[in-house]
Coordinates of C-alpha atoms in Angstrom, one line a residue:
M27 CA 55.5 213.4 35.9
S28 CA 51.7 212.7 35.5
T29 CA 50.1 211.6 32.3
S30 CA 48.4 215.0 32.0
E31 CA 51.7 216.7 32.4
K32 CA 53.4 214.5 29.8
I33 CA 50.6 215.2 27.3
A34 CA 50.8 219.0 28.0
H35 CA 54.5 218.9 27.5
A36 CA 54.3 217.0 24.3
Y37 CA 51.5 219.3 23.0
G38 CA 53.6 222.4 23.8
A39 CA 56.7 220.9 22.1
L40 CA 54.7 220.2 18.9
V41 CA 53.3 223.8 18.9
A42 CA 56.7 225.2 19.4
K43 CA 58.1 223.2 16.5
G44 CA 55.2 224.4 14.3
E45 CA 54.1 220.8 13.5
K46 CA 50.5 219.7 12.9
I47 CA 48.7 218.9 16.1
T48 CA 47.0 215.5 15.9
V49 CA 46.0 213.0 18.6
R50 CA 48.5 210.5 17.1
A51 CA 51.4 213.1 17.0
V52 CA 50.8 214.1 20.6
Q53 CA 50.5 210.4 21.7
K54 CA 53.8 209.6 19.9
Q55 CA 55.5 212.6 21.5
A56 CA 54.1 212.0 25.0
G57 CA 54.5 208.2 25.0
V58 CA 51.1 207.6 26.7
R59 CA 47.8 205.8 25.6
I60 CA 45.9 207.3 22.8
G61 CA 42.7 207.4 24.7
D62 CA 44.3 209.6 27.4
V63 CA 45.6 212.0 24.7
A64 CA 42.1 212.2 23.0
A65 CA 40.4 213.0 26.3
W66 CA 43.0 215.6 27.2
M67 CA 42.8 217.3 23.8
R68 CA 39.0 217.4 24.0
E69 CA 39.2 219.1 27.3
H70 CA 42.2 221.4 26.8
A71 CA 42.9 221.9 23.1
A72 CA 39.4 222.7 21.8
A73 CA 40.7 225.8 20.1
T74 CA 43.0 225.5 17.1
P75 CA 46.4 227.1 17.1
G76 CA 45.2 229.9 14.9
D77 CA 42.7 230.9 17.5
V78 CA 45.4 231.5 20.1
P79 CA 45.9 235.2 20.7
E80 CA 49.3 236.7 20.5
A81 CA 51.5 236.6 23.6
P82 CA 51.4 239.9 25.6
D83 CA 54.5 242.1 25.8
L84 CA 55.9 241.4 29.2
S85 CA 59.3 243.1 28.7
E86 CA 58.6 245.9 31.2
A87 CA 57.1 243.6 33.8
M88 CA 59.9 241.1 33.2
T89 CA 62.5 243.8 33.5
A90 CA 61.0 244.9 36.8
M91 CA 60.7 241.3 38.0
V92 CA 64.3 240.4 36.9
S93 CA 65.5 243.6 38.5
S94 CA 63.8 242.8 41.9
V95 CA 65.1 239.2 41.6
W96 CA 68.6 240.5 40.8
V97 CA 68.5 242.8 43.8
A98 CA 67.3 240.1 46.1
A99 CA 69.9 237.6 44.7
W100 CA 72.6 240.3 45.0
R101 CA 71.7 241.0 48.6
K102 CA 71.6 237.3 49.5
A103 CA 75.0 236.8 47.9
A104 CA 76.3 239.8 49.8
E105 CA 74.9 238.5 53.0
Q106 CA 76.5 235.1 52.3
A107 CA 79.8 236.8 51.5
D108 CA 79.5 238.8 54.7
E109 CA 78.8 235.7 56.6
A110 CA 81.7 233.9 55.0
S111 CA 83.9 236.9 55.7
A112 CA 82.8 237.0 59.3
V113 CA 83.5 233.2 59.7
A114 CA 86.9 233.6 58.1
L115 CA 87.6 236.7 60.2
E116 CA 86.6 234.9 63.4
A117 CA 88.8 231.9 62.3
A118 CA 91.7 234.3 61.7
R119 CA 91.2 236.0 65.0
T120 CA 91.1 232.6 66.8
G121 CA 94.2 231.5 64.9
E122 CA 95.9 234.8 65.8
A123 CA 95.0 234.3 69.5
E124 CA 96.3 230.8 69.4
A125 CA 99.5 231.9 67.7
L126 CA 100.0 234.6 70.3
T127 CA 99.5 232.1 73.1
R128 CA 102.0 229.7 71.5
A129 CA 104.4 232.6 71.0
E130 CA 104.1 233.6 74.7
Q131 CA 104.6 230.0 75.7
A132 CA 107.7 229.8 73.4
I133 CA 109.1 233.0 75.0
A134 CA 108.5 231.6 78.5
D135 CA 110.1 228.3 77.5
R136 CA 113.1 230.2 76.0
D137 CA 113.4 232.2 79.2
N138 CA 113.3 229.0 81.3
A139 CA 115.9 227.5 79.0
I140 CA 118.2 230.5 79.4
S141 CA 117.7 230.4 83.1
S142 CA 118.5 226.7 83.2
R143 CA 121.6 227.3 81.0
D144 CA 122.8 230.1 83.2
E145 CA 122.4 227.9 86.3
A146 CA 124.2 225.1 84.6
L147 CA 127.0 227.5 83.6
K148 CA 127.3 228.6 87.3
D149 CA 127.4 225.0 88.4
A150 CA 130.0 224.2 85.8
E151 CA 132.2 227.1 86.9
Q152 CA 131.8 226.1 90.5
L153 CA 132.8 222.5 89.6
R154 CA 135.8 223.9 87.7
Q155 CA 136.9 225.8 90.7
E156 CA 136.4 222.8 93.0
L157 CA 138.3 220.6 90.5
H158 CA 141.2 223.2 90.5
Q159 CA 141.2 223.1 94.3
L160 CA 141.1 219.3 94.4
R161 CA 144.0 219.2 91.9
D162 CA 146.0 221.6 94.1
Q163 CA 145.2 219.5 97.1
L164 CA 146.1 216.3 95.2
A165 CA 149.4 217.8 94.2
A166 CA 150.1 218.9 97.8
A167 CA 149.1 215.4 99.0
R168 CA 151.4 213.8 96.5
Q169 CA 154.3 216.0 97.6
E170 CA 153.5 215.2 101.3
A171 CA 153.3 211.5 100.4
Q172 CA 156.6 211.7 98.5
A173 CA 158.2 213.5 101.5
A174 CA 156.7 210.9 103.9
R175 CA 158.1 208.1 101.7
A176 CA 161.5 209.8 101.7
Q177 CA 161.3 210.1 105.5
A178 CA 160.1 206.5 105.7
D179 CA 163.0 205.4 103.5
D180 CA 165.4 207.4 105.7
A181 CA 163.8 206.0 108.9
D182 CA 164.1 202.5 107.4
R183 CA 167.7 203.0 106.6
S184 CA 168.3 204.4 110.0
R185 CA 166.5 201.4 111.6
V186 CA 168.6 199.0 109.5
R187 CA 171.8 200.8 110.5
A188 CA 170.6 200.8 114.2
E189 CA 169.8 197.0 114.0
A190 CA 173.2 196.4 112.4
T191 CA 174.9 198.5 115.0
A192 CA 172.9 196.7 117.7
D193 CA 173.8 193.3 116.3
T194 CA 177.5 194.3 116.1
L195 CA 177.3 195.6 119.7
R196 CA 175.7 192.3 120.9
E197 CA 178.3 190.3 119.1
V198 CA 181.1 192.4 120.7
L199 CA 179.4 192.2 124.1
N200 CA 178.9 188.5 123.7
A201 CA 182.5 188.1 122.6
S202 CA 183.6 190.2 125.5
R203 CA 181.5 188.2 128.0
N204 CA 182.7 185.0 126.5
A205 CA 186.3 186.3 126.8
Q206 CA 185.8 187.3 130.4
A207 CA 184.1 184.0 131.1
S208 CA 187.0 182.1 129.5
G209 CA 189.5 184.3 131.4
S210 CA 187.7 183.5 134.7
E211 CA 187.8 179.8 134.0
V212 CA 191.4 180.0 133.2
T213 CA 192.1 182.0 136.4
Q214 CA 190.1 179.5 138.4
A215 CA 191.8 176.6 136.8
R216 CA 195.1 178.0 137.7
K217 CA 194.2 178.4 141.2

């Protein structure tokens, strides 16, 4: 604030309070040098407060001015509200579009998951059937193995009996040969 403005402000404050206007009072109120106040008062305050005419009635002019300012302010506020609403609406539309995109992706993901689940269920059912077949084949193989073991045991017993029979026949045959050979020696010795 310039020195002149400070002095003018101090002068107006003293007039408004109804105090006596002196160079010293204005200087004290403004907080500037006394010479500056004296020069300003010579220039601007030559008339005494009593010489100041009465303020004009500006109520109609002020009413018209306030009305036009009010209309302009209201329009500006409405424009700002419209702009804010437009921004909020655009943000809502963008959010809605993004939400719809995410929902569509979620539906596609769900459909893929259902398809994968169905495929897994088919695979599991096929594996169950194969497992059932393998169990049947294993049971049949076990029965065949058991029958083969039984046949092998029978064959082994038959082999053991055949070997025992063969051993017995060999011994009988050897004994018979030995007896014949002894009988020939005795016959030859007698001769």
